[in-house]
PDB file of C-alpha atoms in Angstrom:
ATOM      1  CA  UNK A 782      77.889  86.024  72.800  1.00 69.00           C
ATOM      2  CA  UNK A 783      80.486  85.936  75.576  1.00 71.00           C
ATOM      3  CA  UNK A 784      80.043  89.325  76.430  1.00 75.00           C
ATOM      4  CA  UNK A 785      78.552  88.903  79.488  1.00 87.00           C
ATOM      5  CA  UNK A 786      79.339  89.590  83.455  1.00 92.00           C
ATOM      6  CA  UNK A 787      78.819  87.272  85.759  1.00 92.00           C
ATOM      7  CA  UNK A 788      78.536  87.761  89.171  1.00 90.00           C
ATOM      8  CA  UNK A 789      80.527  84.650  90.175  1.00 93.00           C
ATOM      9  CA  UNK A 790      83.625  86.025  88.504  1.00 93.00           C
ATOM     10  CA  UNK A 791      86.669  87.356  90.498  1.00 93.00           C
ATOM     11  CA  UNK A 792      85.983  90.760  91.427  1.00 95.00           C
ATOM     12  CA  UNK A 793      89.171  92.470  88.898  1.00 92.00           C
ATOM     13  CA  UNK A 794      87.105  90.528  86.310  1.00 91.00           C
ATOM     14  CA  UNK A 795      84.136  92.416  86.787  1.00 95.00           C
ATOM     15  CA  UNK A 796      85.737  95.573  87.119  1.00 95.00           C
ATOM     16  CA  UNK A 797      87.792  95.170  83.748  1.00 92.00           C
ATOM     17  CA  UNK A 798      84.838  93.845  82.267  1.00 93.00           C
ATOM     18  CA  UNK A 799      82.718  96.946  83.099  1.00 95.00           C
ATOM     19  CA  UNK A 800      85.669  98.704  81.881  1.00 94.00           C
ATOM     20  CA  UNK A 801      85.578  97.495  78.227  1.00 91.00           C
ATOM     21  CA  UNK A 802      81.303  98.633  77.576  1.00 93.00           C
ATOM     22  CA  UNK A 803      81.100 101.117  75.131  1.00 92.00           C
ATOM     23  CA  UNK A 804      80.002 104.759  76.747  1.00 93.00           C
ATOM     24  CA  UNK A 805      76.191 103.850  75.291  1.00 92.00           C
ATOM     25  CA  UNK A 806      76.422 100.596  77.072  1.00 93.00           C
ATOM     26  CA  UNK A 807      77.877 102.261  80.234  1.00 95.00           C
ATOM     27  CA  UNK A 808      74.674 104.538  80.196  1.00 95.00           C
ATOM     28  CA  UNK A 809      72.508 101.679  79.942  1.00 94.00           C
ATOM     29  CA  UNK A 810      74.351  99.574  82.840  1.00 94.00           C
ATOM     30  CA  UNK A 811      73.809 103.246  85.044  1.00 95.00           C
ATOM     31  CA  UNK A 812      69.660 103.452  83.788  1.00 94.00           C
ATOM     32  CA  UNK A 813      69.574  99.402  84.506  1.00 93.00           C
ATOM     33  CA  UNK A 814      71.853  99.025  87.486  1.00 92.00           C
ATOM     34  CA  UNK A 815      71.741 101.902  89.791  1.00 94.00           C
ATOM     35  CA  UNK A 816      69.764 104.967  91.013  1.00 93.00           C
ATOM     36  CA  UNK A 817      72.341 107.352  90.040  1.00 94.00           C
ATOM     37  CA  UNK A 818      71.329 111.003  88.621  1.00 95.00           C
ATOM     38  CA  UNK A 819      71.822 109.944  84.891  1.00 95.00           C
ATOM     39  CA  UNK A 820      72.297 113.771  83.811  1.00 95.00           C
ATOM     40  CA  UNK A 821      74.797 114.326  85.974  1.00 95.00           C
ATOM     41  CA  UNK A 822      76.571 110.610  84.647  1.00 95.00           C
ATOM     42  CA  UNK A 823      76.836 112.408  81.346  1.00 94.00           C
ATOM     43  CA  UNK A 824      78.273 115.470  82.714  1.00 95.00           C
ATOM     44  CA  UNK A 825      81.369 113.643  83.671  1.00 95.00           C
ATOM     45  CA  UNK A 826      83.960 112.153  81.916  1.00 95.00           C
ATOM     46  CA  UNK A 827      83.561 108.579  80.292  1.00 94.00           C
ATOM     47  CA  UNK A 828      86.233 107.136  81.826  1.00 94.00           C
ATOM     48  CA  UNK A 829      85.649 108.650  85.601  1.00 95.00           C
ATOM     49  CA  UNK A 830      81.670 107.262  84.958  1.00 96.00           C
ATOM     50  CA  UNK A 831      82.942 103.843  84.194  1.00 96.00           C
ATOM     51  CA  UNK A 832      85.881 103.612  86.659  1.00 96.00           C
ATOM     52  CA  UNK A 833      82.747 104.721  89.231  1.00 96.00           C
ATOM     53  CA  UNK A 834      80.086 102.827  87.593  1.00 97.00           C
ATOM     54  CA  UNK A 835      82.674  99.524  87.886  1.00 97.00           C
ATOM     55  CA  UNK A 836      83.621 100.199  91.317  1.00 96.00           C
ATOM     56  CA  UNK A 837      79.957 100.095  92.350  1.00 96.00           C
ATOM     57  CA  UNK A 838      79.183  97.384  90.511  1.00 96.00           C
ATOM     58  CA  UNK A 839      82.212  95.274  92.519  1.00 97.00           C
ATOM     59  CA  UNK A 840      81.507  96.755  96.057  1.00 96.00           C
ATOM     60  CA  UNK A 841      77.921  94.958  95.323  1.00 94.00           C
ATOM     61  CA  UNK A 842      78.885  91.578  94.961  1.00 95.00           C
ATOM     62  CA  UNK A 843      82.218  91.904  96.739  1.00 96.00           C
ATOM     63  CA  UNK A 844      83.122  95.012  99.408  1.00 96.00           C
ATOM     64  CA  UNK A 845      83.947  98.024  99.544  1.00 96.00           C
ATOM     65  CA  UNK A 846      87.596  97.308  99.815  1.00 97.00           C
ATOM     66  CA  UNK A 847      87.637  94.706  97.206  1.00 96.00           C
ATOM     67  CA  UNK A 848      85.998  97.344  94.394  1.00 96.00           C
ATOM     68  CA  UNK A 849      88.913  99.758  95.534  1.00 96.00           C
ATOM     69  CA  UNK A 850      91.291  97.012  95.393  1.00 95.00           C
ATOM     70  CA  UNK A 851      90.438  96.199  91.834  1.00 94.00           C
ATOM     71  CA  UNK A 852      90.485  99.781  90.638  1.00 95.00           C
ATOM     72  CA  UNK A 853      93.895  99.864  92.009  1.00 92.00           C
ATOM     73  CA  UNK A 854      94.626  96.771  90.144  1.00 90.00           C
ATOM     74  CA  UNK A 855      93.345  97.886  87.016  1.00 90.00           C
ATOM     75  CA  UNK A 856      94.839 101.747  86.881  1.00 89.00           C
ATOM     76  CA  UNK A 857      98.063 100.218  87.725  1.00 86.00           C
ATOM     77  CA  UNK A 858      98.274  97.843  84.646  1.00 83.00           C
ATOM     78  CA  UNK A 859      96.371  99.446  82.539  1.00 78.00           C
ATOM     79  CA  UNK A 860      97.061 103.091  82.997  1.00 75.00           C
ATOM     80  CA  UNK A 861     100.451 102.712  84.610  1.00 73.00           C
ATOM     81  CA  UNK A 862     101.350  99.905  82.071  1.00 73.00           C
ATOM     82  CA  UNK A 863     102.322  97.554  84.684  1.00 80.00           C
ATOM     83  CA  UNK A 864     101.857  94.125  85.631  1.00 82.00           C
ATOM     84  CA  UNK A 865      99.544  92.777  88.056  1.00 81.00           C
ATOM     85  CA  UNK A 866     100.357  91.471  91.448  1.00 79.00           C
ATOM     86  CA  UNK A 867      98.217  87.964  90.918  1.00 81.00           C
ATOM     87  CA  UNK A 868      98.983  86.193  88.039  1.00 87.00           C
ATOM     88  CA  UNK A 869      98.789  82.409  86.526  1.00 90.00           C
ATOM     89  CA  UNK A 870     102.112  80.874  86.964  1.00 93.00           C
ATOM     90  CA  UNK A 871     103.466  78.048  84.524  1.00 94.00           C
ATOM     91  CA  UNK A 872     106.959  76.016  85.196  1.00 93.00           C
ATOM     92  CA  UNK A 873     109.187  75.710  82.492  1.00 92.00           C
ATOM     93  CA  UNK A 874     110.813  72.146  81.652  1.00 84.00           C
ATOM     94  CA  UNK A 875     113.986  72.157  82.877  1.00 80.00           C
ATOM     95  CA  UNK A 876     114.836  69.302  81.213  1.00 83.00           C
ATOM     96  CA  UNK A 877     113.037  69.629  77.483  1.00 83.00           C
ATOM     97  CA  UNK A 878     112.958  73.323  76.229  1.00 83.00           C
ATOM     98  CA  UNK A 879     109.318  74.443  75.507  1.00 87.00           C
ATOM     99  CA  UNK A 880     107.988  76.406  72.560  1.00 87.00           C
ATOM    100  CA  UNK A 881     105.775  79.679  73.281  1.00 90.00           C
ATOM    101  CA  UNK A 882     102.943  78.028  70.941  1.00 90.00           C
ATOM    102  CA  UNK A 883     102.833  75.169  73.091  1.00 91.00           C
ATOM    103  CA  UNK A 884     102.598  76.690  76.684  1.00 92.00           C
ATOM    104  CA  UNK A 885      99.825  79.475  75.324  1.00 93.00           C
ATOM    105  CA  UNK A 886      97.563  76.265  74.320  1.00 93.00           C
ATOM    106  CA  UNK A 887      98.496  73.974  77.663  1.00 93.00           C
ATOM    107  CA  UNK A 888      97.500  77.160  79.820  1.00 94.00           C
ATOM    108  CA  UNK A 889      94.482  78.334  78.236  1.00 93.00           C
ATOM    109  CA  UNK A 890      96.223  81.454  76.930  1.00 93.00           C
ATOM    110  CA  UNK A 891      94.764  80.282  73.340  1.00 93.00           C
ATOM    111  CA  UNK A 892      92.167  77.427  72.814  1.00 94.00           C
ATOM    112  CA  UNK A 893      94.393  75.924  70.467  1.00 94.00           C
ATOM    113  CA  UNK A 894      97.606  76.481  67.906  1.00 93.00           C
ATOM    114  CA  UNK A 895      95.510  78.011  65.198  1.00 94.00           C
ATOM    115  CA  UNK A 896      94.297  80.744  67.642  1.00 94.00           C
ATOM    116  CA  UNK A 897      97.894  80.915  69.337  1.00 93.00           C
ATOM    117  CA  UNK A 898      99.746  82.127  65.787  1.00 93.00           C
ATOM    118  CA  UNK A 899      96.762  84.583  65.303  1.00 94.00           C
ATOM    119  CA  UNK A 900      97.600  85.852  68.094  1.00 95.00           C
ATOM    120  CA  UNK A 901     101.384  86.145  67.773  1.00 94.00           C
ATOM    121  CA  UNK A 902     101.109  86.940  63.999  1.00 94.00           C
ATOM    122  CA  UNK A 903      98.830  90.723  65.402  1.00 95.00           C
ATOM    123  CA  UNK A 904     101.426  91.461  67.651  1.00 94.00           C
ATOM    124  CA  UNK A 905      99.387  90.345  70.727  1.00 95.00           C
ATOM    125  CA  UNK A 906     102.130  88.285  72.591  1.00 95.00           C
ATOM    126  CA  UNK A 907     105.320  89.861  74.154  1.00 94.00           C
ATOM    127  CA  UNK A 908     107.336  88.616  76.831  1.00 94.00           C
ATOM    128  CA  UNK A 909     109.292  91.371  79.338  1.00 91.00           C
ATOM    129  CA  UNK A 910     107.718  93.669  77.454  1.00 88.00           C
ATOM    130  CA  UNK A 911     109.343  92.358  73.705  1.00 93.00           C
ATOM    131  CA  UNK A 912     106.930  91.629  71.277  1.00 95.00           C
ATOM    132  CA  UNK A 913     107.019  88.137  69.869  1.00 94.00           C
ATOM    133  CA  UNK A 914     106.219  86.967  66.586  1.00 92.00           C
ATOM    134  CA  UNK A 915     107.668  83.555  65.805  1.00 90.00           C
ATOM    135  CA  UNK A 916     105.579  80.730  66.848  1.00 83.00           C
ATOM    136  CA  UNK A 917     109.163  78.682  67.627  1.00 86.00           C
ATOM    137  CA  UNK A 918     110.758  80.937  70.049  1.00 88.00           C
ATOM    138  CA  UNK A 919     111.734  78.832  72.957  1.00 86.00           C
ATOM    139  CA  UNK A 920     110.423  80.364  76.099  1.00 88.00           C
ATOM    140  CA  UNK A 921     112.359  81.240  79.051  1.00 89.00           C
ATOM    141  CA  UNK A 922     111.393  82.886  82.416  1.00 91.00           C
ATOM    142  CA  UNK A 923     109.565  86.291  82.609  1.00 93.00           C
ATOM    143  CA  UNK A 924     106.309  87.681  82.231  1.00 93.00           C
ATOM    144  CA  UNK A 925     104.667  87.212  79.236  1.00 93.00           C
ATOM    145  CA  UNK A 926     101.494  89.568  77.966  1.00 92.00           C
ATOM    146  CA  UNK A 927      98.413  88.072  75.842  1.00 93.00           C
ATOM    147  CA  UNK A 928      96.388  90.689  74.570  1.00 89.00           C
ATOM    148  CA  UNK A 929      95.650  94.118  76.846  1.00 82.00           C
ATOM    149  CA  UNK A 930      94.724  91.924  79.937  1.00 79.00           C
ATOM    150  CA  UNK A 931      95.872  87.898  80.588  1.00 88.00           C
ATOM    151  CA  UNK A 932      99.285  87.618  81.978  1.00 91.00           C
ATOM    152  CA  UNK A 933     101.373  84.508  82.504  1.00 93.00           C
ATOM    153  CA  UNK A 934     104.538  84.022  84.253  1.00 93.00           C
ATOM    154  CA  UNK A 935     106.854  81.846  83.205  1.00 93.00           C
ATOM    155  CA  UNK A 936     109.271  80.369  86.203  1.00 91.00           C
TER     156      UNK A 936
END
């Protein structure tokens, strides 16, 4: 279903994964994955049990350091709206200018075209923070957004 979290994955993975579960699904991760007083779980706040709950869940596979890494990571792009420090990097033709369509399939952005003008006909794609619509628009360096959480930059 693809909705799964492996334990393989890089550890911000995990973390933003745990992130995204619905609060029911949270409580079921907490009865399933940990010993953790589940009365007090639902006392708190949903998003101070998952930040918590995903934090654990890292510091088990990873360390200590690397779960508080990743919540770092993920409050600053995600509640600080800014972009992350590791990112995939893809280099422009200098020679041959390159359409945004294009470099979303080549880097795995979008399985293919179809999928890449879905995603810039929702809104999905921006680039410095611009959203882009038109499947032509030549790229040019910058940072450029795919949905809430894959970023590319373009050098």
């Amino acid at each position: 279903l693809g909705n799964y979290i492996g334990i393989n994955e890089p550890s911000g993975e995990i973390f933003g994964k745990v992130m995204s579960l619905s609060d029911a699904m949270m409580m079921r991760y907490y009865e399933v994955l940990t010993d953790a007083d589940l009365e007090s779980v639902k006392n708190r706040h949903p998003k101070q049990a998952k930040l918590e709950l995903a934090e654990d869940i890292v510091a088990r596979f990873y360390s200590r350091e690397a779960a508080e890494q990743a919540r770092g990571e993920f409050e600053k792009v995600f509640s600080q709206k800014q972009v992350p420090e590791e990112m995939a990097e893809y280099a422009l033709s200098a020679e041959t200018p390159e359409l945004l369509i294009d470099i979303l399939v080549k880097t795995g952005m979008a399985p293919s075209k179809n999928e890449a003008r879905r995603l810039l006909q929702q809104g999905a794609v921006s680039h410095e923070g611009r959203k882009i619509s038109d499947e032509n628009w030549p790229a040019r360096r910058g940072i450029l957004k795919v949905g809430k959480r894959r970023f590319l930059k373009l050098a």
